[in-house]
């Protein structure tokens, strides 16, 4: 699964894995892929530095990258407290009623929320970059459009390639015009924030739109055969996220959530604004149903929704409240049926890729 892009980045396989877990990212890089650590959960720069130090010690000199979330346009003078003050009291009451309905216990006195998306705030993302640029990061990805021009320039000054996710050819062209190096074409099937166009349609459209920039295929990919399909559509690699959630190295802190993922089918996800305010594919739960209910107050725009539900999500996860317990995940969840090591997953992907190539050759009459 080697391509021009993987060779340029020093990876054996054109297999890019996004994950919030340093152990998963490092294991993927050691296995010959390219681990990309998600930075959105790091509110304190020191915490990110600690985990990048750990990555340095556990990647065996293999390449890795960082994924941040920051807008291309800056809003001056807005603090997190300012944003918090915009949340209507009616929405706060709705959250408390939902938690009370399901008997979700309070956090202990003085215990801070463990899930807070302050990483959506630009000043936090910039502090993350100040840390990351002191490390030999080979790739910087941005999940919220193209990064600001000065960030792209700083990355290029350090020979770091810049990637951005796109859900349409129109978005992809904007990324190319902004000077990014790689476009991740993320289809409707993907976990987390995703658009309306399925991967089979989106990937070749993006490839045509940004040629000769390399494109990574994302969304609905969890087997070697699907990787081969992505290559056939013109991608120079694949971007996988959901697949790593049930690996042995993942640190979900919730056996109940792992069991839900292993039991879920491909039809058990939904695109909902319940978590962040933007449509994000996740497990369908009574939590997502409540926020999609026309009788409710409706979700708030990003980042208000994420700040509104942060403590509630922490409580649901800590106490493993089954009906409400969920996570962003793609439709590939139906194929995630057992806990395996990252290395075992990569081995399965490479074998499946080889089978697919052999099958294509047989169908085309080129079998040896």
Short mmCIF file of C-alpha atoms in Angstrom, two decimals:
data_model
loop_
_atom_site.label_atom_id
_atom_site.label_comp_id
_atom_site.label_asym_id
_atom_site.label_seq_id
_atom_site.Cartn_x
_atom_site.Cartn_y
_atom_site.Cartn_z
CA UNK A 1 0.00 0.00 0.00
CA UNK A 2 2.85 2.35 -0.85
CA UNK A 3 2.26 5.51 -2.88
CA UNK A 4 4.21 8.61 -3.84
CA UNK A 5 2.73 10.41 -0.82
CA UNK A 6 3.60 7.70 1.70
CA UNK A 7 7.16 7.59 0.37
CA UNK A 8 7.43 11.37 0.69
CA UNK A 9 6.36 11.18 4.33
CA UNK A 10 8.53 8.16 5.12
CA UNK A 11 5.69 5.71 5.82
CA UNK A 12 5.61 2.14 4.55
CA UNK A 13 1.85 2.20 3.92
CA UNK A 14 -0.36 5.04 2.71
CA UNK A 15 -2.50 4.38 5.75
CA UNK A 16 -3.24 7.53 7.77
CA UNK A 17 -4.93 7.01 11.11
CA UNK A 18 -6.60 9.83 13.04
CA UNK A 19 -7.00 9.13 16.76
CA UNK A 20 -7.25 11.01 20.07
CA UNK A 21 -5.08 8.33 21.71
CA UNK A 22 -1.26 8.66 21.62
CA UNK A 23 -0.82 4.90 22.08
CA UNK A 24 -2.89 4.21 18.96
CA UNK A 25 -1.09 6.83 16.87
CA UNK A 26 2.32 5.54 17.92
CA UNK A 27 1.36 1.92 17.31
CA UNK A 28 0.12 2.76 13.82
CA UNK A 29 3.35 4.54 12.94
CA UNK A 30 5.37 1.59 14.27
CA UNK A 31 3.23 -0.76 12.15
CA UNK A 32 4.22 1.11 8.99
CA UNK A 33 1.29 3.49 8.74
CA UNK A 34 1.08 7.16 9.68
CA UNK A 35 -0.42 8.00 13.06
CA UNK A 36 -2.13 11.39 13.43
CA UNK A 37 -2.83 12.53 16.99
CA UNK A 38 -6.01 14.58 17.51
CA UNK A 39 -5.27 17.67 19.59
CA UNK A 40 -8.77 19.03 20.22
CA UNK A 41 -9.02 17.59 23.75
CA UNK A 42 -5.80 19.24 24.96
CA UNK A 43 -6.86 22.43 26.73
CA UNK A 44 -3.45 22.83 28.43
CA UNK A 45 -0.31 23.09 26.26
CA UNK A 46 1.64 21.15 28.88
CA UNK A 47 -0.63 18.14 28.45
CA UNK A 48 -0.01 18.09 24.71
CA UNK A 49 3.75 18.44 25.26
CA UNK A 50 3.65 15.50 27.68
CA UNK A 51 1.95 13.26 25.10
CA UNK A 52 4.18 14.40 22.24
CA UNK A 53 7.17 13.54 24.41
CA UNK A 54 5.63 10.11 24.85
CA UNK A 55 5.10 9.82 21.09
CA UNK A 56 8.74 10.64 20.49
CA UNK A 57 9.73 7.77 22.78
CA UNK A 58 7.31 5.24 21.29
CA UNK A 59 7.30 5.73 17.51
CA UNK A 60 10.76 4.19 16.92
CA UNK A 61 11.70 7.14 14.74
CA UNK A 62 8.70 6.62 12.44
CA UNK A 63 6.76 9.65 11.15
CA UNK A 64 3.58 10.99 12.74
CA UNK A 65 1.29 14.01 12.51
CA UNK A 66 -1.07 16.24 14.48
CA UNK A 67 -4.71 17.17 13.84
CA UNK A 68 -6.00 20.52 15.14
CA UNK A 69 -9.32 22.34 14.81
CA UNK A 70 -9.17 26.02 13.99
CA UNK A 71 -11.16 28.36 11.73
CA UNK A 72 -9.63 30.10 8.74
CA UNK A 73 -11.10 33.41 9.96
CA UNK A 74 -10.29 34.87 13.36
CA UNK A 75 -12.77 36.51 15.74
CA UNK A 76 -10.92 39.06 17.85
CA UNK A 77 -11.40 39.50 21.57
CA UNK A 78 -13.87 36.66 22.22
CA UNK A 79 -13.11 34.55 25.28
CA UNK A 80 -14.56 31.24 26.40
CA UNK A 81 -16.49 33.08 29.12
CA UNK A 82 -18.03 35.34 26.46
CA UNK A 83 -19.18 32.28 24.52
CA UNK A 84 -20.55 30.59 27.66
CA UNK A 85 -22.66 33.68 28.36
CA UNK A 86 -24.43 33.23 24.99
CA UNK A 87 -25.98 29.90 26.02
CA UNK A 88 -29.73 30.31 26.74
CA UNK A 89 -30.97 29.23 30.16
CA UNK A 90 -33.69 27.17 28.50
CA UNK A 91 -31.07 24.97 26.87
CA UNK A 92 -29.26 24.53 30.18
CA UNK A 93 -32.53 23.46 31.79
CA UNK A 94 -33.18 20.98 28.96
CA UNK A 95 -29.81 19.32 29.59
CA UNK A 96 -30.48 19.05 33.32
CA UNK A 97 -33.93 17.56 32.69
CA UNK A 98 -32.44 14.92 30.37
CA UNK A 99 -29.84 13.96 32.93
CA UNK A 100 -32.42 13.81 35.72
CA UNK A 101 -34.75 11.69 33.60
CA UNK A 102 -32.02 9.04 33.26
CA UNK A 103 -30.74 9.35 36.83
CA UNK A 104 -27.27 10.54 35.87
CA UNK A 105 -25.28 11.33 39.06
CA UNK A 106 -23.53 14.66 39.58
CA UNK A 107 -19.76 14.95 39.37
CA UNK A 108 -17.97 15.03 42.70
CA UNK A 109 -17.55 18.43 44.33
CA UNK A 110 -14.59 20.19 42.70
CA UNK A 111 -14.32 17.64 39.89
CA UNK A 112 -13.86 19.30 36.52
CA UNK A 113 -15.50 18.14 33.33
CA UNK A 114 -13.19 15.68 31.57
CA UNK A 115 -14.63 16.40 28.14
CA UNK A 116 -14.53 19.99 27.01
CA UNK A 117 -14.03 21.12 23.45
CA UNK A 118 -12.09 24.28 24.19
CA UNK A 119 -9.88 23.08 21.35
CA UNK A 120 -12.46 24.60 19.03
CA UNK A 121 -11.36 28.03 20.28
CA UNK A 122 -8.67 29.47 18.03
CA UNK A 123 -6.44 30.71 20.84
CA UNK A 124 -6.28 27.16 22.23
CA UNK A 125 -5.42 25.67 18.84
CA UNK A 126 -2.67 28.25 18.37
CA UNK A 127 -1.16 27.37 21.74
CA UNK A 128 -1.21 23.73 20.62
CA UNK A 129 0.71 24.64 17.48
CA UNK A 130 3.29 26.58 19.48
CA UNK A 131 3.99 23.29 21.28
CA UNK A 132 3.77 21.01 18.24
CA UNK A 133 6.20 23.02 16.13
CA UNK A 134 8.95 22.12 18.61
CA UNK A 135 8.54 18.45 17.62
CA UNK A 136 9.39 16.64 14.35
CA UNK A 137 5.75 16.52 13.25
CA UNK A 138 5.58 15.64 9.53
CA UNK A 139 1.94 16.49 8.87
CA UNK A 140 -0.48 19.09 10.23
CA UNK A 141 -4.16 18.44 9.53
CA UNK A 142 -7.07 20.79 10.15
CA UNK A 143 -10.59 19.46 10.53
CA UNK A 144 -12.38 22.81 10.18
CA UNK A 145 -11.48 24.02 6.72
CA UNK A 146 -8.11 25.39 5.68
CA UNK A 147 -5.92 26.69 8.51
CA UNK A 148 -5.20 30.44 8.59
CA UNK A 149 -2.58 31.55 6.08
CA UNK A 150 0.04 32.29 8.73
CA UNK A 151 -0.32 28.76 10.14
CA UNK A 152 0.19 27.23 6.70
CA UNK A 153 3.29 29.40 6.26
CA UNK A 154 4.70 28.39 9.66
CA UNK A 155 4.19 24.72 8.83
CA UNK A 156 5.81 25.04 5.41
CA UNK A 157 8.78 26.87 6.94
CA UNK A 158 9.34 23.70 8.98
CA UNK A 159 8.84 21.35 5.99
CA UNK A 160 5.55 20.14 7.49
CA UNK A 161 2.86 19.19 4.98
CA UNK A 162 -0.61 20.62 5.61
CA UNK A 163 -3.85 18.69 5.08
CA UNK A 164 -7.47 19.78 5.31
CA UNK A 165 -10.71 17.82 5.28
CA UNK A 166 -13.31 18.45 2.58
CA UNK A 167 -16.85 17.21 2.10
CA UNK A 168 -17.27 18.55 -1.44
CA UNK A 169 -15.21 19.42 -4.49
CA UNK A 170 -16.01 23.09 -3.85
CA UNK A 171 -14.44 22.91 -0.40
CA UNK A 172 -11.46 21.03 -1.81
CA UNK A 173 -10.78 23.74 -4.39
CA UNK A 174 -10.80 26.36 -1.62
CA UNK A 175 -8.20 24.33 0.26
CA UNK A 176 -6.00 24.13 -2.84
CA UNK A 177 -6.29 27.89 -3.36
CA UNK A 178 -5.30 28.42 0.28
CA UNK A 179 -2.03 26.56 -0.29
CA UNK A 180 -2.57 23.28 1.52
CA UNK A 181 -0.70 20.17 0.36
CA UNK A 182 -3.16 17.30 0.87
CA UNK A 183 -6.95 17.11 0.70
CA UNK A 184 -8.80 14.54 2.80
CA UNK A 185 -12.03 13.74 0.95
CA UNK A 186 -14.34 12.72 3.78
CA UNK A 187 -17.57 11.08 2.71
CA UNK A 188 -21.00 10.94 4.30
CA UNK A 189 -20.27 7.55 5.90
CA UNK A 190 -17.47 8.91 8.09
CA UNK A 191 -17.58 9.38 11.83
CA UNK A 192 -17.50 12.87 13.32
CA UNK A 193 -18.16 16.00 11.26
CA UNK A 194 -19.09 15.01 7.76
CA UNK A 195 -21.04 16.30 4.80
CA UNK A 196 -23.78 15.03 2.50
CA UNK A 197 -21.84 13.28 -0.28
CA UNK A 198 -20.89 9.59 -0.14
CA UNK A 199 -17.27 8.55 -0.58
CA UNK A 200 -17.79 6.70 -3.89
CA UNK A 201 -18.98 9.94 -5.46
CA UNK A 202 -16.87 12.39 -3.46
CA UNK A 203 -13.37 10.97 -3.85
CA UNK A 204 -13.13 11.08 -7.68
CA UNK A 205 -14.77 14.52 -7.71
CA UNK A 206 -12.16 15.85 -5.31
CA UNK A 207 -9.32 14.13 -7.17
CA UNK A 208 -10.37 15.90 -10.37
CA UNK A 209 -10.92 19.21 -8.61
CA UNK A 210 -7.46 19.53 -7.01
CA UNK A 211 -5.20 17.59 -9.40
CA UNK A 212 -2.21 17.27 -9.01
CA UNK A 213 -2.53 17.60 -5.21
CA UNK A 214 -2.70 14.22 -3.45
CA UNK A 215 -6.04 13.16 -2.01
CA UNK A 216 -6.77 10.83 0.90
CA UNK A 217 -10.05 8.90 0.89
CA UNK A 218 -12.03 8.89 4.15
CA UNK A 219 -15.41 7.59 5.22
CA UNK A 220 -16.69 4.03 5.16
CA UNK A 221 -13.23 2.51 4.88
CA UNK A 222 -12.28 -0.33 7.21
CA UNK A 223 -10.89 -3.14 5.06
CA UNK A 224 -8.07 -3.69 2.62
CA UNK A 225 -10.59 -4.13 -0.17
CA UNK A 226 -12.03 -0.70 0.58
CA UNK A 227 -8.53 0.77 0.60
CA UNK A 228 -7.98 -0.69 -2.87
CA UNK A 229 -11.27 0.91 -3.95
CA UNK A 230 -10.02 4.27 -2.68
CA UNK A 231 -6.85 3.89 -4.72
CA UNK A 232 -8.92 2.95 -7.78
CA UNK A 233 -10.85 6.20 -7.35
CA UNK A 234 -7.60 8.16 -7.51
CA UNK A 235 -6.66 8.58 -3.85
CA UNK A 236 -3.02 8.36 -2.79
CA UNK A 237 -3.93 6.99 0.60
CA UNK A 238 -6.73 6.54 3.10
CA UNK A 239 -7.64 8.39 6.29
CA UNK A 240 -9.13 6.12 8.95
CA UNK A 241 -10.54 7.14 12.33
CA UNK A 242 -13.39 4.98 13.60
CA UNK A 243 -11.54 1.72 13.06
CA UNK A 244 -9.11 2.41 15.90
CA UNK A 245 -11.75 2.95 18.60
CA UNK A 246 -11.98 -0.75 19.42
CA UNK A 247 -8.25 -1.50 19.30
CA UNK A 248 -6.48 -2.72 22.41
CA UNK A 249 -4.42 0.47 22.56
CA UNK A 250 -7.47 2.77 22.57
CA UNK A 251 -8.26 4.34 25.93
CA UNK A 252 -12.02 4.90 25.95
CA UNK A 253 -12.21 4.57 29.77
CA UNK A 254 -15.56 2.82 29.30
CA UNK A 255 -16.03 -0.93 28.90
CA UNK A 256 -19.73 -0.26 28.34
CA UNK A 257 -18.99 2.04 25.39
CA UNK A 258 -16.61 -0.51 23.88
CA UNK A 259 -19.33 -3.16 24.14
CA UNK A 260 -21.80 -0.83 22.41
CA UNK A 261 -19.38 -0.24 19.56
CA UNK A 262 -18.67 -3.96 19.11
CA UNK A 263 -22.40 -4.72 19.06
CA UNK A 264 -23.45 -1.88 16.75
CA UNK A 265 -24.39 -2.38 13.12
CA UNK A 266 -23.71 -0.07 10.21
CA UNK A 267 -27.24 1.35 10.56
CA UNK A 268 -26.82 2.29 14.22
CA UNK A 269 -25.27 5.72 13.63
CA UNK A 270 -26.84 9.08 12.91
CA UNK A 271 -25.66 12.50 11.76
CA UNK A 272 -26.64 14.79 14.63
CA UNK A 273 -25.73 18.23 15.93
CA UNK A 274 -26.16 17.00 19.52
CA UNK A 275 -22.46 16.92 20.37
CA UNK A 276 -20.90 20.01 18.81
CA UNK A 277 -23.56 21.99 16.95
CA UNK A 278 -22.41 20.79 13.53
CA UNK A 279 -23.64 17.57 11.88
CA UNK A 280 -21.43 14.78 13.21
CA UNK A 281 -21.96 11.06 12.69
CA UNK A 282 -22.14 9.21 15.99
CA UNK A 283 -23.85 6.27 17.67
CA UNK A 284 -27.58 6.81 17.79
CA UNK A 285 -28.68 7.02 21.43
CA UNK A 286 -31.50 8.47 23.49
CA UNK A 287 -29.25 11.53 23.82
CA UNK A 288 -29.14 12.14 20.05
CA UNK A 289 -32.86 11.35 19.76
CA UNK A 290 -33.66 13.97 22.42
CA UNK A 291 -31.73 16.71 20.59
CA UNK A 292 -33.30 15.79 17.25
CA UNK A 293 -36.81 15.78 18.75
CA UNK A 294 -38.90 18.63 17.26
CA UNK A 295 -40.46 19.11 20.70
CA UNK A 296 -37.07 20.05 22.17
CA UNK A 297 -35.29 23.41 21.98
CA UNK A 298 -32.97 22.30 19.18
CA UNK A 299 -29.20 22.42 19.17
CA UNK A 300 -27.07 25.55 19.35
CA UNK A 301 -24.40 26.49 16.79
CA UNK A 302 -20.76 25.58 17.30
CA UNK A 303 -19.09 26.15 19.74
CA UNK A 304 -22.10 26.87 21.99
CA UNK A 305 -23.51 23.33 21.82
CA UNK A 306 -20.19 21.73 22.75
CA UNK A 307 -19.75 23.99 25.75
CA UNK A 308 -23.38 23.44 26.78
CA UNK A 309 -23.14 19.64 26.87
CA UNK A 310 -19.53 19.24 28.05
CA UNK A 311 -20.27 18.44 31.68
CA UNK A 312 -23.27 16.29 30.74
CA UNK A 313 -21.15 14.18 28.37
CA UNK A 314 -18.52 13.75 31.09
CA UNK A 315 -21.15 12.55 33.56
CA UNK A 316 -22.71 10.16 31.04
CA UNK A 317 -19.29 8.68 30.22
CA UNK A 318 -18.05 8.49 33.82
CA UNK A 319 -21.15 6.69 35.08
CA UNK A 320 -21.62 4.70 31.83
CA UNK A 321 -25.30 5.57 31.47
CA UNK A 322 -26.18 3.07 28.76
CA UNK A 323 -29.15 4.71 26.99
CA UNK A 324 -27.24 8.02 26.63
CA UNK A 325 -23.73 6.65 26.10
CA UNK A 326 -22.31 7.28 22.65
CA UNK A 327 -19.34 8.53 20.66
CA UNK A 328 -18.55 9.84 17.18
CA UNK A 329 -18.14 6.84 14.87
CA UNK A 330 -18.70 6.06 11.21
CA UNK A 331 -20.89 3.51 9.47
CA UNK A 332 -17.90 1.15 9.39
CA UNK A 333 -18.77 0.39 13.04
CA UNK A 334 -20.69 -2.64 11.77
CA UNK A 335 -17.36 -4.25 10.86
CA UNK A 336 -15.75 -3.49 14.22
CA UNK A 337 -16.68 -6.74 15.94
CA UNK A 338 -13.67 -7.59 18.11
CA UNK A 339 -10.90 -5.93 20.11
CA UNK A 340 -7.56 -6.29 18.32
CA UNK A 341 -4.16 -4.68 18.47
CA UNK A 342 -3.33 -1.90 16.02
CA UNK A 343 -0.72 -4.19 14.47
CA UNK A 344 -3.34 -6.91 13.92
CA UNK A 345 -5.65 -4.40 12.24
CA UNK A 346 -2.87 -3.19 9.93
CA UNK A 347 -1.94 -6.79 9.06
CA UNK A 348 -5.57 -7.50 8.18
CA UNK A 349 -5.74 -4.35 6.04
CA UNK A 350 -2.62 -5.24 4.07
CA UNK A 351 -3.82 -8.82 3.48
CA UNK A 352 -7.21 -7.55 2.32
CA UNK A 353 -5.53 -5.09 -0.02
CA UNK A 354 -3.48 -7.88 -1.58
CA UNK A 355 -6.59 -10.03 -2.01
CA UNK A 356 -8.39 -7.17 -3.72
CA UNK A 357 -5.53 -6.53 -6.15
CA UNK A 358 -5.33 -10.26 -6.96
CA UNK A 359 -9.09 -10.40 -7.50
CA UNK A 360 -9.01 -7.41 -9.85
CA UNK A 361 -6.21 -9.03 -11.83
CA UNK A 362 -8.18 -12.29 -12.12
CA UNK A 363 -11.33 -10.47 -13.24
CA UNK A 364 -9.30 -8.56 -15.83
CA UNK A 365 -7.66 -11.78 -17.03
CA UNK A 366 -4.20 -10.80 -15.84
CA UNK A 367 -3.72 -13.50 -13.19
CA UNK A 368 -0.29 -15.10 -13.25
#
